[in-house]
Structure formats: structure tokens, C-alpha cells
XYZ file of C-alpha atoms in Angstrom:
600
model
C -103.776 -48.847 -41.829
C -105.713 -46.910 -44.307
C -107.412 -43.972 -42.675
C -108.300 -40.454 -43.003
C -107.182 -38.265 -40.683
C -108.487 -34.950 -41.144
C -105.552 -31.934 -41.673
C -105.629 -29.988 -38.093
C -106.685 -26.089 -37.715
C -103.504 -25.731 -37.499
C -101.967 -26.818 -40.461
C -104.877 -25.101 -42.472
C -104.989 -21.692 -40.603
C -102.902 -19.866 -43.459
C -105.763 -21.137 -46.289
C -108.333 -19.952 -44.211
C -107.111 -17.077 -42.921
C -106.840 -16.291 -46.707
C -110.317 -16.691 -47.612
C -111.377 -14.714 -44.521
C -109.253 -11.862 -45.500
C -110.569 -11.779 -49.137
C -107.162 -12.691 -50.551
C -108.444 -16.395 -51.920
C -111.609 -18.042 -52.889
C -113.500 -20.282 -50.704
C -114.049 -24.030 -52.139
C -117.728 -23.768 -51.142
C -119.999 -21.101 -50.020
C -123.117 -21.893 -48.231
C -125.599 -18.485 -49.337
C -127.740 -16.762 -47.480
C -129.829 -18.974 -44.431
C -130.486 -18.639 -40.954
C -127.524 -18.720 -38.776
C -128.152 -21.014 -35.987
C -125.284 -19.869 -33.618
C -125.231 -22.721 -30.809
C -122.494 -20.425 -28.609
C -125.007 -17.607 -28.128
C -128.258 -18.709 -29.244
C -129.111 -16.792 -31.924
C -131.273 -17.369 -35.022
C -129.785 -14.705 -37.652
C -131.130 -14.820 -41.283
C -129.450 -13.750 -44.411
C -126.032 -15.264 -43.953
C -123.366 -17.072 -45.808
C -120.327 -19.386 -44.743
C -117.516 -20.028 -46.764
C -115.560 -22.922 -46.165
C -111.994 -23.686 -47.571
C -110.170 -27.560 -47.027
C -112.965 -28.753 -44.916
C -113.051 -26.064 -42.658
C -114.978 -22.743 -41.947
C -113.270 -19.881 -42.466
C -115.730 -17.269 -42.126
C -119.512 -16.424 -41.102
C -121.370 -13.310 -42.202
C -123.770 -11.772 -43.902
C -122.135 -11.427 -47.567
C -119.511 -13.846 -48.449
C -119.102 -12.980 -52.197
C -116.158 -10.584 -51.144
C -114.009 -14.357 -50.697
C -116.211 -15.852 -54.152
C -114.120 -17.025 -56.729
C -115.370 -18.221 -60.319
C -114.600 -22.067 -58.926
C -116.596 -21.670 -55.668
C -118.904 -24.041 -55.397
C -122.445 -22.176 -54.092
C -124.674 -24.052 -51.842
C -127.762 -22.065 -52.171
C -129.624 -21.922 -48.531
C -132.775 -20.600 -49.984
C -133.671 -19.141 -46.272
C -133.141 -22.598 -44.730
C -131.649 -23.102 -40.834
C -128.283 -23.718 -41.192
C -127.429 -26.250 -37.755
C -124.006 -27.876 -36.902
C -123.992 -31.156 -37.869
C -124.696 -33.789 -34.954
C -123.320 -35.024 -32.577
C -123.885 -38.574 -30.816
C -122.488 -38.477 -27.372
C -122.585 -42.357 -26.569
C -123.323 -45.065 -28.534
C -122.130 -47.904 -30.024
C -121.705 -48.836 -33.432
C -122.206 -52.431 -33.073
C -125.927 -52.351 -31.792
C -126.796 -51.038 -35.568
C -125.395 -54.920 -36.175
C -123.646 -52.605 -39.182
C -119.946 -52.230 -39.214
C -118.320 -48.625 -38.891
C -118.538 -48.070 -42.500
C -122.297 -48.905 -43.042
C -123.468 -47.397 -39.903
C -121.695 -44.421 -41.232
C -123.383 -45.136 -44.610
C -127.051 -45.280 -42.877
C -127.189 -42.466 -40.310
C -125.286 -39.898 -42.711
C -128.667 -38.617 -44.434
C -129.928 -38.180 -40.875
C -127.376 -35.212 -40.664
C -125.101 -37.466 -38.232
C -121.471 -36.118 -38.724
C -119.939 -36.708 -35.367
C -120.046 -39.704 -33.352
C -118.214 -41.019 -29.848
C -118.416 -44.962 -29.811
C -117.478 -47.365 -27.238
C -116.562 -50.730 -29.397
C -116.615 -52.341 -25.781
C -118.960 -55.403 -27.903
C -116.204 -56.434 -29.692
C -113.260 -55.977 -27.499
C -115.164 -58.999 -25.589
C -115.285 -61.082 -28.565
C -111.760 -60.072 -30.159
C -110.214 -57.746 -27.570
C -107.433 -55.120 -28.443
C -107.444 -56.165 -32.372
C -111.198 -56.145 -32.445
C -111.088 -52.462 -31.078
C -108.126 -51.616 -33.768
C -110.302 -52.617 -36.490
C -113.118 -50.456 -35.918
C -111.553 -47.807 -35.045
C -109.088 -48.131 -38.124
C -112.332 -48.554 -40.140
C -113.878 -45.295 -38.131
C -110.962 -43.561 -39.451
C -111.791 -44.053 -43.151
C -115.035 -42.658 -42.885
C -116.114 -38.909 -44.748
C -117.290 -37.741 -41.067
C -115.990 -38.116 -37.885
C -116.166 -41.030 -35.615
C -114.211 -40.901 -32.389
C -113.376 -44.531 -30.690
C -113.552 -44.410 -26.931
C -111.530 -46.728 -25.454
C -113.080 -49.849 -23.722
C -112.769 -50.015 -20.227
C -114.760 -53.016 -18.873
C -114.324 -56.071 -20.887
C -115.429 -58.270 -18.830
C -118.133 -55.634 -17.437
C -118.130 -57.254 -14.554
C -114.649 -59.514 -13.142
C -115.863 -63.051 -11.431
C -119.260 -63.092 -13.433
C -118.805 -64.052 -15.857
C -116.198 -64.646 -18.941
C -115.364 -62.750 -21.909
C -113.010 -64.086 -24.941
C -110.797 -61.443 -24.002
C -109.913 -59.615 -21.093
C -108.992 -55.661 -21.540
C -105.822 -54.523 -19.379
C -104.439 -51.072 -18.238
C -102.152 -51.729 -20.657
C -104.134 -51.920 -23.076
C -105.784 -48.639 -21.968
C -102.316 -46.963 -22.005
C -101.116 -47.965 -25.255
C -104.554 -47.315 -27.377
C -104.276 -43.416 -25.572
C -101.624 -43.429 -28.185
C -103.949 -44.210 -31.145
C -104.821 -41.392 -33.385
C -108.690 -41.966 -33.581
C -108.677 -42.358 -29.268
C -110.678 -39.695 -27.565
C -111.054 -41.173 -24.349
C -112.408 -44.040 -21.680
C -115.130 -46.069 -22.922
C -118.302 -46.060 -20.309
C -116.989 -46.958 -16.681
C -119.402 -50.119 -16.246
C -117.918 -51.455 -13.124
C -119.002 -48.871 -10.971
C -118.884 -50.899 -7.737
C -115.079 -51.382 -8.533
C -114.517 -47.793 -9.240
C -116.482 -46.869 -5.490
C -114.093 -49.741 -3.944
C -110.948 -48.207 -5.264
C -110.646 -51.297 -7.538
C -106.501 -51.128 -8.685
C -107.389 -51.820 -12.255
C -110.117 -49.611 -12.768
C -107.980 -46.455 -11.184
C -105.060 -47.651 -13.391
C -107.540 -47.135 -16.737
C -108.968 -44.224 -15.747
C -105.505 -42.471 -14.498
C -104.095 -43.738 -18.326
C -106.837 -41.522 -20.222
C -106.463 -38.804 -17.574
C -102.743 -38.203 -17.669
C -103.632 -38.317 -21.680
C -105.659 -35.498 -21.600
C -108.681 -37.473 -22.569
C -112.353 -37.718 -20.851
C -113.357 -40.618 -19.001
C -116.965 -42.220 -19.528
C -119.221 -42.927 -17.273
C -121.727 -45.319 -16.477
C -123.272 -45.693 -13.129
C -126.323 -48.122 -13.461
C -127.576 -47.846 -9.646
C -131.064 -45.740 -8.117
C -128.493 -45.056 -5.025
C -127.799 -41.382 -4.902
C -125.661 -41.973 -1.731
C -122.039 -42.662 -0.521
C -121.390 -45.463 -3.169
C -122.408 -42.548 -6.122
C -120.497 -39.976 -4.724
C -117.134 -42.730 -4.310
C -117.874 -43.157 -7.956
C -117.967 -39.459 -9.059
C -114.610 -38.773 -6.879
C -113.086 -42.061 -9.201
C -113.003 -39.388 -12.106
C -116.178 -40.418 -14.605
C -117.191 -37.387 -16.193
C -120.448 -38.276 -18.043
C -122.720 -40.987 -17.301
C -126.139 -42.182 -19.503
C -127.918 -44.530 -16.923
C -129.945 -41.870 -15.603
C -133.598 -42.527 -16.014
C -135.468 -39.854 -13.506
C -134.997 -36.411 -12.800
C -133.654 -36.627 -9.873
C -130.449 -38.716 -11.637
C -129.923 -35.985 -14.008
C -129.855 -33.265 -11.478
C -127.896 -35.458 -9.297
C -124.978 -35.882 -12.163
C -124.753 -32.186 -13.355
C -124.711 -30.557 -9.413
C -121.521 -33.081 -8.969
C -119.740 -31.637 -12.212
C -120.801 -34.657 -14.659
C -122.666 -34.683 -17.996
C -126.323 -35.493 -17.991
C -126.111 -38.165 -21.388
C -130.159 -38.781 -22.104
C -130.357 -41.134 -23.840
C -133.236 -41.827 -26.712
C -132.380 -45.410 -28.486
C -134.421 -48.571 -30.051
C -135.345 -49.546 -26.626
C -134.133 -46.357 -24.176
C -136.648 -43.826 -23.843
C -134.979 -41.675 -20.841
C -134.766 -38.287 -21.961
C -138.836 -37.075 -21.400
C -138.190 -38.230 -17.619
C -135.172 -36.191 -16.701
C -135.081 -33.413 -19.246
C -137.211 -31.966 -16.698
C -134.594 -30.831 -15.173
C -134.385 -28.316 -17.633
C -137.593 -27.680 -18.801
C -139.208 -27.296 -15.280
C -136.477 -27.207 -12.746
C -134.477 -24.624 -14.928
C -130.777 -25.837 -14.753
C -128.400 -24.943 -16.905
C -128.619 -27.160 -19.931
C -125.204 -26.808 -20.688
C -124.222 -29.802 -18.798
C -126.996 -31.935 -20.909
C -126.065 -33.996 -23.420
C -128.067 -35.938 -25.686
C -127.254 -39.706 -27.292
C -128.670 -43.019 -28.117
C -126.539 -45.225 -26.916
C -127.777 -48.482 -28.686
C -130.272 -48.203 -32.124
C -130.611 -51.289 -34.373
C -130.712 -51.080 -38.055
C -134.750 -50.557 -38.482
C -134.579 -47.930 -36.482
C -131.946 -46.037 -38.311
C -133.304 -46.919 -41.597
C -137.020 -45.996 -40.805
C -137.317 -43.318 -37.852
C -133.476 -41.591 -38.217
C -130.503 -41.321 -35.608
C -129.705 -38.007 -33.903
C -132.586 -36.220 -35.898
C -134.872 -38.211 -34.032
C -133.248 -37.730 -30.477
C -133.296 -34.267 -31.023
C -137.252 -33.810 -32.449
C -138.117 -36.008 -29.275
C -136.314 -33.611 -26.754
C -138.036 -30.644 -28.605
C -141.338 -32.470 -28.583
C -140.821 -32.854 -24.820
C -140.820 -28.938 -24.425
C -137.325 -28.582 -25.007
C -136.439 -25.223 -26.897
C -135.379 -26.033 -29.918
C -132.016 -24.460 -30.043
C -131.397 -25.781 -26.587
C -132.095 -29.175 -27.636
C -129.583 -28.503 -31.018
C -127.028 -27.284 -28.162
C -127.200 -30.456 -26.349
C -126.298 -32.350 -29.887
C -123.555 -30.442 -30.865
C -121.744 -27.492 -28.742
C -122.812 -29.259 -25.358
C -121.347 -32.536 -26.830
C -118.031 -31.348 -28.131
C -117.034 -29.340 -25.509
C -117.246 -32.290 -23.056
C -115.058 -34.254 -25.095
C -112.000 -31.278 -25.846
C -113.011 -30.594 -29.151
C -115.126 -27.441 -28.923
C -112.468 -25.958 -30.985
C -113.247 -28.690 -33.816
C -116.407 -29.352 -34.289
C -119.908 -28.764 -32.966
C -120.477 -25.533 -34.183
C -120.898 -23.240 -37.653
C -117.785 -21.187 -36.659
C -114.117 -20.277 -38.078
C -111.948 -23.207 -37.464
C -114.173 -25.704 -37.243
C -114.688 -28.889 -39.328
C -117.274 -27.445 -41.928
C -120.226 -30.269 -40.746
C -123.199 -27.713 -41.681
C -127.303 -29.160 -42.387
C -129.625 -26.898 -43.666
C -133.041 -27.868 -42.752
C -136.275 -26.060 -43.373
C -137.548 -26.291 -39.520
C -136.166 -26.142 -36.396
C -138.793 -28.341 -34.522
C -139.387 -31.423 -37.239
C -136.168 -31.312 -38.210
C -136.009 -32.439 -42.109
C -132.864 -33.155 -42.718
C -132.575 -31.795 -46.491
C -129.037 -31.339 -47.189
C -125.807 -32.369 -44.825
C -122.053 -31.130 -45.611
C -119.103 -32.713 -43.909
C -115.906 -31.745 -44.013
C -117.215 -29.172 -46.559
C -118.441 -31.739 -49.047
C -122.378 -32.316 -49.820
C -122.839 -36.257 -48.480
C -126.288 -36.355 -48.673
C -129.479 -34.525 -50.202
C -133.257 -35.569 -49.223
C -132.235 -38.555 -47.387
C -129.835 -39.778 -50.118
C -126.258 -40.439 -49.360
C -123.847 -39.904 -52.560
C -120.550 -40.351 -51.336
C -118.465 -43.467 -50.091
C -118.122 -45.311 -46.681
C -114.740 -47.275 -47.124
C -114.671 -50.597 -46.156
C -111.651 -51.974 -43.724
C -110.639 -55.290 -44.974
C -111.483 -57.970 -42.134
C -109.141 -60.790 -41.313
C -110.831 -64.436 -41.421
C -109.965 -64.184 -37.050
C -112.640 -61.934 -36.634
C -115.558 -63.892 -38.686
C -115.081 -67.196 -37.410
C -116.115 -66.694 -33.329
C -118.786 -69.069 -32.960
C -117.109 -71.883 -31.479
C -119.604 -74.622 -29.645
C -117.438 -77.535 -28.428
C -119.947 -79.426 -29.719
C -123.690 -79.937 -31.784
C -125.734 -79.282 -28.886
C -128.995 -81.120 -28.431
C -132.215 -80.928 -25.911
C -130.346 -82.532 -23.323
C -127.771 -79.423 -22.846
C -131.060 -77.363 -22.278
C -132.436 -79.414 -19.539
C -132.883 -78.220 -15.459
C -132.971 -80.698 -12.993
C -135.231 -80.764 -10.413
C -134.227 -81.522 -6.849
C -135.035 -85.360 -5.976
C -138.707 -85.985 -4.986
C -140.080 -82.334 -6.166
C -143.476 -81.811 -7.945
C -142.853 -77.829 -8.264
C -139.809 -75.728 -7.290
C -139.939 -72.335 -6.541
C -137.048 -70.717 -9.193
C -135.842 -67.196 -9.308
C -137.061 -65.884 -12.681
C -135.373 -62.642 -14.763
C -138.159 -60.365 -15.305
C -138.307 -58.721 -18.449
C -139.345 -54.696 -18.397
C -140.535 -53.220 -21.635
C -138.338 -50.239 -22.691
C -135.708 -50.642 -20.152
C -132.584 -52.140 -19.528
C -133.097 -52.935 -15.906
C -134.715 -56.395 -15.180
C -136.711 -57.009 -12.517
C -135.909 -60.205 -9.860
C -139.094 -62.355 -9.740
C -140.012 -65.552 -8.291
C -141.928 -68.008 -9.866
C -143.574 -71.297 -8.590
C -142.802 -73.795 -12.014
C -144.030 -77.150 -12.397
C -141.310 -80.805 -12.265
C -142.464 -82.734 -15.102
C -140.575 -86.228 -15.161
C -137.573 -84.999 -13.518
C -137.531 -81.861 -15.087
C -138.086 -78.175 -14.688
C -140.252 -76.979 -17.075
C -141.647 -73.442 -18.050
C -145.246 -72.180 -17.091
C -147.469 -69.479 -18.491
C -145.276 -66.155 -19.366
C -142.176 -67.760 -18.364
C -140.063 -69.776 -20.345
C -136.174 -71.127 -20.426
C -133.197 -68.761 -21.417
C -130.042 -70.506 -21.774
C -126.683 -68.767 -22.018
C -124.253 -70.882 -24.463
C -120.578 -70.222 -24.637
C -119.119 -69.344 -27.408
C -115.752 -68.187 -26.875
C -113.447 -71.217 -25.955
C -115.406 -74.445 -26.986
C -116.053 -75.177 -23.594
C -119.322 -76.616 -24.443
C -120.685 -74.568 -21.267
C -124.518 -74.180 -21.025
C -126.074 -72.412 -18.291
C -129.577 -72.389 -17.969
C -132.292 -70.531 -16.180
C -135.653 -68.761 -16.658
C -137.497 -65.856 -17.842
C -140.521 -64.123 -18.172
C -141.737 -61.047 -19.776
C -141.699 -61.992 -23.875
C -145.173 -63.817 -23.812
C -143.695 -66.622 -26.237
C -146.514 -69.317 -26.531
C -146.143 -72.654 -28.662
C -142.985 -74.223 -29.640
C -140.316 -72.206 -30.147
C -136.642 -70.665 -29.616
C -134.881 -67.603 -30.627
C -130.859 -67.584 -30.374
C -128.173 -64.904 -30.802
C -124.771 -63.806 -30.563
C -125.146 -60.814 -29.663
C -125.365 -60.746 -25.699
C -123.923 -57.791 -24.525
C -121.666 -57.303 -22.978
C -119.733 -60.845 -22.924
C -121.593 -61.969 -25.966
C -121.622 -65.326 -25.854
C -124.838 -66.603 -27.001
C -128.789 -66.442 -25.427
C -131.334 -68.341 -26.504
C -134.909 -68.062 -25.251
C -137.532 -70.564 -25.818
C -140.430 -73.037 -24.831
C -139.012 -75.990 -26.106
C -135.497 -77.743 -25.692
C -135.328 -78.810 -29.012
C -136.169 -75.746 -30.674
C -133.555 -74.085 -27.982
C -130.724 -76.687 -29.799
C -131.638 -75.938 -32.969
C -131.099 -72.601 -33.366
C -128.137 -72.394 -31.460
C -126.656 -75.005 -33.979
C -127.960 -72.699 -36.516
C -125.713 -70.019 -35.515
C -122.810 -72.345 -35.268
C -123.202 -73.056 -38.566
C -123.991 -69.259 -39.744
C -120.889 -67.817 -37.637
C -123.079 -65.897 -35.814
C -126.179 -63.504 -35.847
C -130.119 -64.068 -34.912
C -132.353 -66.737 -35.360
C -135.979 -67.505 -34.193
C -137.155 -71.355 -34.583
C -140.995 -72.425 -34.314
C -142.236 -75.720 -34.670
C -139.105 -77.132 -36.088
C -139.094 -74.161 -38.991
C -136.628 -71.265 -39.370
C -139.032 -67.926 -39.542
C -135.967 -65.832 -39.558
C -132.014 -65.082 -39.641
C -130.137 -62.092 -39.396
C -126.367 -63.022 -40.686
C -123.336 -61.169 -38.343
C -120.235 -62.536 -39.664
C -118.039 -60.016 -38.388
C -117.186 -61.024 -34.226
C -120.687 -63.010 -34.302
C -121.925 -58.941 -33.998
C -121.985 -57.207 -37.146
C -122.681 -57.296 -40.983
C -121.113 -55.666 -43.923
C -124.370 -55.839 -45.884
C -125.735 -52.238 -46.335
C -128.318 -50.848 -43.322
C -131.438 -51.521 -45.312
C -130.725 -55.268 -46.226
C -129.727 -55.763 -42.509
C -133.392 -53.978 -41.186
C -135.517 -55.848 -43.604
C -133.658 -59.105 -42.067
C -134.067 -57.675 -38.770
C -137.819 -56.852 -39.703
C -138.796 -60.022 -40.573
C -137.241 -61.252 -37.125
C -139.573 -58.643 -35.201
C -142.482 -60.742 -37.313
C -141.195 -63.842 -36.355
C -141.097 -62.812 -32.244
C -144.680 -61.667 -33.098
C -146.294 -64.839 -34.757
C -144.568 -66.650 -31.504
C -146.603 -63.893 -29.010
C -144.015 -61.552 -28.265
C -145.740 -57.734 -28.798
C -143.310 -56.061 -26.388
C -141.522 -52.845 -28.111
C -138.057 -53.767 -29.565
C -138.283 -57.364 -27.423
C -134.886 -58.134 -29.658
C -132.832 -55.207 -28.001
C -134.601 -57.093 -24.242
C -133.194 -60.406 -25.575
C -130.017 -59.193 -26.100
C -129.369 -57.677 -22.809
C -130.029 -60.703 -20.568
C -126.496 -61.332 -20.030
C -125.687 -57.503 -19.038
C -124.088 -58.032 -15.380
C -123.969 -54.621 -14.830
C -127.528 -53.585 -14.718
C -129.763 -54.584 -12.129
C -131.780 -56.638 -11.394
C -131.135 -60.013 -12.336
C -128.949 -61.525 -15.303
C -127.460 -64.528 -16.517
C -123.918 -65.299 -17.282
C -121.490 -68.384 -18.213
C -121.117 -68.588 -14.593
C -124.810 -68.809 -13.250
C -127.598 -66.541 -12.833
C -125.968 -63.121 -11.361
C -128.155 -60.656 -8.652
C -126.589 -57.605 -9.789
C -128.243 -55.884 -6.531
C -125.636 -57.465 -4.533
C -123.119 -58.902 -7.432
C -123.607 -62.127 -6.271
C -124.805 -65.493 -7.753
C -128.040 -67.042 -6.594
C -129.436 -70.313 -7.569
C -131.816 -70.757 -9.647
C -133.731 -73.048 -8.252
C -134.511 -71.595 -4.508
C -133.614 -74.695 -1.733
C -136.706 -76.294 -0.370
C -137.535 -74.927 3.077
């Protein structure tokens, strides 16, 4: 394994203990700009930092006492000088980038810290799949912390993964150097029921030392949530209203808000803080899931922080819950997180506080990017030919595989439809009164077929269903791999044929996104790597993923980020209603329901 594991305090105490004392030259000094001290609040001009292997070793008004001839200087010019950021939850294969270019594409954003859950492709490719990324994290110039997964599958009996993550698993990866905890704690009604294997993960990363993540995706404040908190989560992002934020900090939790391609829950429970007055300490900010356009054209953790600002959050309260808040939930308040002897020198300078121009970021004491220009490298981890052949079919599908019966002797059928909600992850259950033409359920108005096609085992599986929401009109299908969390593939469409052709499609590309109309491919986004990712750079990946968003458009989709929507549909862990290898899942009750309702 090639990786980069950054020297401890520690080990480089007696260099910077050295430059602190005057006895030895910094390596870099960062002159004269506006302290922005996240422990105490403070704005305090005229100061310098010099920093010595990576690190900070002191913070003051005059540095040139520790200024050798060799220093480099880093003139501030009167600039803010912030921590570098901090994403709390996320997950590095949403940017459909690998570790390396996501790295590459959210470093000019001033991004020098992240805590991922690779719980997409420990579905796909289980333990190994989770050892490459985070042995790929570990190469990086700035830090990425692997969190590891806990629910793969998300949700036991609904549905099934390529690979199944064990305790075991959980114990031996505690061991791993890049580990910093318990990936998101999806199966929250097996954590409130005591569940044997979900105890056994979290009690691994506990008796580590390491911080368990949360993730309790249910509007029921009651004895079930409080079951959960007592199971030992510590954070959890599925809050969408106040009333979930101040629910998770008054039980000892983290409030993660989360501001992503398609999440938009931090103006709706930042409240909490701007109105209610609560301590912010116990907020965290993160995106969770952002796809390549919107790292390439609207930023990262810059943008998550602007928005919390723009929704009356002071603006050193908002930089808090990006950086200090962040690290000191996960242990590492000592290491990064703040501008502050000891820590990993991750410093931005930007010119405001509230738009947040991201003009020059330092990690690890080294410039890595200037004006939104990266100049330094992203190593690549070399992939093994296992984890870019995963699209495995059983068979060429056809129209036939797509098709819903209709009971004997019906004219319409009333079928239980997922109900697509713009900006959220929750669906909504709906009913829907659909015609039977020649044997056959077909689609009416706004709703139209989804099919979930395995791709794991070759089983040649094809479960099929309905959905409404995307306003797709003429003939047309869009397919893709990624399906979180079991990621097999969904296609959604109008027309059977179209459904089989881009599923083929993907066969054929080893994975990725496709959109079919009238027998024409408008677009294809290539993930090689687990059917999930690409290696390509951000921007080649966005323009792909651009001309996708065009291609849902011309077929009458106009719903924001529709493509994150799509890709969700199989998520068993989110209410309301879902679809799975196994049927079409009420995740209300976790049961399955037909799709078709029985004739009264």
C-alpha cells in the first residue's frame, strides 16, 4: 500500500518547539492577516503563523524572530486567515470521482479535511472495495478520514447487496491506519431492537476509541429515537426541521446539516441556533452527497458554509461548525480544525468572511491551490480489473423483462406508486389508478415504470414497479448503476424497450448513466470503477453529467438534481416507499407490499 501518513505531533514536537523558541527557521510563514481563532472567536489582524513539517508551530503578531533566509513568506496582505474545512459526512462516491479526483476537484474550494463513509462500494466490492479507497484516501496531500461501513446491506431481508459487511469486518478495519470510526448507523430500527450485529459493530469502534455515526431517518421523536440514541450513535444528518436538530444536541449527539446536490436541510434547523439560541457547538455542518457539477461549478464546503451564513448564521459560528465543531467530534481537535500550535498547518486566506473567496489554501503547510487552481498532485491507487468489471446481467435483457402483469380480467388496477419529492430524500407512498392495456400494466400521466435490475450475481432478477414525480413524457428510459445503497441498477422510463436498452448499454459500458429517447442515446456518464466511479478528472465527469441533466430535460424532467432522485429509489432506509431486488419495500413499516393492490 502506498500511502501518506502524515508524521504525528508527536514525532515533530522537537522541530516545532524549535521554531517557536526562535532557535530554527520556519519552512513557511504566513505574514500579517486576520487571525480567525475558531476556539475563542476572535477576529485579530496583523498576525503571522509559521509553520515547520506541516505543522503550526506558532501564532502571533511578528513571526520574523523564527524567519530564516529559506522561509518561504506567504504574504496575507490583510486577508482572513480560516482553518481549512472540514466535511463532516459525505461520501466520496456521489462526486462519481474516485478519492484522488474528488480530492483533485474540491481542493481549490479550501476542502482539506474530509470524513467519508465508502458504504457505496462496500455493497458492490465489500471489505476490498473499502481498502481501496481508503488506501487511495491515504495518498492524498490533505486529509481524508475513511469511516468504516456499517450497513451493507442497509437494510437485512430487503433486499441484496454483492457483499455483506460483518462485525468482523468492523473489528479488523478499527485496525487500519486511515479508520476514524463507524460509518452512518442506517439500520436504525435494528439498533432500537437491540439487533446482535449492529451492537457488535458499534461496541468494535467503541472499545477502539473511535466515534460511531449516526443516521436515524425517522420524524418519530419518541421511544424508538431515544432506544437508538442509548445504542451509542453520536452524530446523525437526517434531520430536516428544527425540532430534529434540537432533539439530537439535548440527547448529547451532533446536529450534521447537511447542504448537498439535492439536500437543502440546514436553513430549516439552523434555527435552532439562530432563533432558539443553543449552543452551536454541537452543530456540525456537511454535504453528505454532491455530484461532480456541483463541485466543479458552485464549490464544496465553501458553499455549505456561505449558505449557513446567508441563513443568518454568524459567520465565525458558521466557520466553527466546519472546522473546530467538526474535529472535536471526531478526536482530533488536537490535529486539525484550527490555526493553532500542533496542528496540521491546513490555513485559507480569503478576503471575506461572508462570500467566502477561496483565494489561496495551504495543507500540510504547502500552497495546493491559488484562485481556484490546484497545482499539486492527487495520486492515483492502481485498481485491480475485480473492481471494474461489476456489471453482470445474466443475460441481454429485452422488453419482456420490463413487463407487469395485470391480474386476469382487469381493465385498471389500482398500484402503489413511489412518489418522487423534489429536494429530498424521503419519498412519498402514493396510489395510483393505471390503465391494463392487452394484459399489461402500463404507465399513465406523471407516472411511469422503474425497474430495479440486478447486477451483482447474474441472477437475471428484474423487479418492477412504478413511479411518479420526474414528468418524463414520450419514449424514453434512463438507467444507472448507481442505486444507493445496494446499487444494483434502476432504470426509469415510458417505454419497455427503451427500459432494455439502456440497461444493456450499461452492461456493455461496465457501468455508469445512460438516458435513451426514441431509440437514441442523448447521454452516458462512464463509472468503470464498482459500476460507481470514474478516474477521469471532475470537469470531464460534470460536462458528461451536464449533458445528462439536458437529456432528463428534453424528456420533461425540470425537477432540481432529478439524477441524485433517480439514484435513491432503491434506498430502504428512508421512508416512504422504495424498491429493491426483493419487491417494492414500505420503509414505514419495513415491510414489502405489492405493487399491484388486490382487487376488493
Amino acid at each position: 500500500m502506498s500511502e501518506n501518513i502524515f508524521p504525528s505531533w508527536p514525532d515533530s514536537a522537537p522541530q516545532l518547539i524549535d521554531v517557536a523558541a526562535g532557535r530554527a527557521p520556519a519552512d513557511t510563514v504566513i505574514r500579517q492577516g486576520i487571525w480567525v481563532n475558531v476556539h475563542t472567536r476572535e477576529q485579530l489582524p496583523g498576525h503571522d503563523i509559521a509553520i515547520k513539517a506541516g505543522r503550526i508551530a506558532y501564532v502571533g503578531p511578528d513571526a520574523s524572530y523564527c524567519t530564516g533566509p529559506e522561509t518561504q513568506i506567504i504574504e496575507a496582505n490583510g486577508h482572513y486567515m480560516i482553518p481549512g474545512l472540514c466535511d463532516a459526512h459525505m461520501h466520496i462516491e456521489s462526486g462519481m470521482l474516485t478519492p484522488a479526483e474528488f480530492a483533485r476537484a474540491v481542493i481549490p474550494h479550501g476542502t482539506t479535511s474530509m470524513f467519508t463513509d465508502p458504504h457505496e462500494i462496500a455493497n458492490v466490492l465489500g471489505l476490498d472495495g473499502v481498502r481501496y479507497m481508503h488506501d487511495e484516501a491515504l495518498m492524498q496531500p490533505v486529509n481524508i478520514f475513511t469511516q468504516m461501513p456499517s450497513c451493507a446491506p442497509s437494510a437485512p431481508g430487503l433486499e441484496t447487496t454483492g457483499y455483506e459487511i460483518s462485525a468482523e469486518d468492523v473489528e479488523e478495519a478499527m485496525n487500519w491506519p486511515g479508520i476514524i470510526g463507524l460509518g452512518e448507523m442506517m439500520n436504525f430500527p435494528g439498533v432500537a431492537n437491540a439487533d446482535p450485529k449492529m451492537l457488535a459493530e458499534i461496541a468494535a469502534t467503541q472499545r477502539a476509541g473511535k466515534t460511531v455515526g449516526g443516521h436515524y431517518a425517522s420524524p418519530d421523536l419518541g421511544p424508538d429515537f431515544a432506544a437508538y440514541v442509548a445504542g451509542g450513535p453520536a452524530d446523525d444528518h437526517e434531520g430536516t426541521c428544527e425540532a430534529d436538530a434540537i432533539a439530537r444536541v439535548r440527547q448529547g449527539m451532533r446536529s450534521m446539516m447537511r447542504l448537498g446536490s439535492a439536500w437543502y436541510d440546514v436553513e430549516s434547523q439552523i434555527t435552532a441556533v439562530t432563533e432558539k439560541g443553543l449552543d452551536p457547538r454541537n452543530f456540525i455542518l456537511c454535504t453528505d452527497d454532491c455530484h461532480s457539477g456541483t463541485l466543479v461549478n458552485d464549490g464544496h464546503m465553501n458553499r455549505v458554509v456561505r449558505h449557513a451564513i446567508a441563513c443568518g448564521c454568524d459567520p465565525v459560528v458558521a466557520l466553527q461548525m466546519a472546522t473546530i465543531n467538526t474535529a472535536t467530534h471526531f478526536g482530533l481537535e488536537r490535529e486539525i480544525g484550527s490555526i493553532t500550535p500542533g496542528r496540521r498547518a491546513d490555513v485559507i486566506l480569503t478576503s471575506s468572511l461572508t462570500d467566502l473567496p477561496i483565494e489561496v489554501v495551504v495543507a500540510r503547510g504547502q500552497i495546493v491551490a491559488e484562485s481556484g487552481s490546484i497545482n499539486v498532485e492527487c495520486p492515483h491507487y492502481d485498481w485491480p480489473a475485480s473492481a471494474r468489471g461489476t456489471v453482470h446481467l445474466g443475460h441481454e435483457l429485452t422488453a419482456k423483462d420490463f413487463e407487469l402483469v395485470a391480474p386476469e380480467g382487469a381493465n385498471a388496477v389500482t398500484a402503489n406508486v413511489i412518489g418522487v419529492v423534489e429536494n429530498q430524500a424521503p419519498t412519498k407512498a402514493l396510489r395510483a389508478e393505471l390503465p391494463v392495456v392487452d394484459g399489461l400494466v402500463e404507465g399513465s400521466g406523471d407516472v411511469c415504470q422503474i425497474a430495479l435490475v440486478e447486477r451483482h450475481r447474474a441472477t437475471g432478477g428484474v423487479t418492477n414497479a412504478f413511479v411518479s414525480g420526474f414528468g418524463y413524457q414520450g419514449k424514453m428510459a434512463m438507467a444507472s448503476t448507481v442505486a444507493h445503497d445496494s446499487h444494483h441498477m434502476i432504470v426509469v422510463g415510458t417505454d419497455r424497450e427503451q427500459m432494455a436498452r439502456a440497461a444493456n448499454r450499461l452492461a456493455e459500458a461496465g457501468g455508469g448513466i445512460t438516458l435513451y429517447k426514441d431509440g437514441e442515446e442523448l447521454a452516458l456518464v462512464e463509472l468503470p470503477i464498482a459500476g460507481l466511479m470514474s478516474d477521469s478528472p471532475a470537469t470531464e465527469v460534470a460536462a458528461k453529467a451536464q449533458k445528462m441533466v439536458e437529456a432528463m430535460q428534453a424528456c420533461g424532467c425540470n425537477l432540481n438534481n432529478a439524477y441524485m432522485q433517480h439514484s435513491l429509489l432503491a434506498l430502504v432506509v428512508i421512508p416512504e416507499l422504495r424498491i429493491s431486488d426483493l419487491g417494492l419495500v414500505d420503509v414505514r413499516t419495513f415491510q414489502k407490499i405489492p405493487v399491484i393492490e388486490p382487487a376488493q
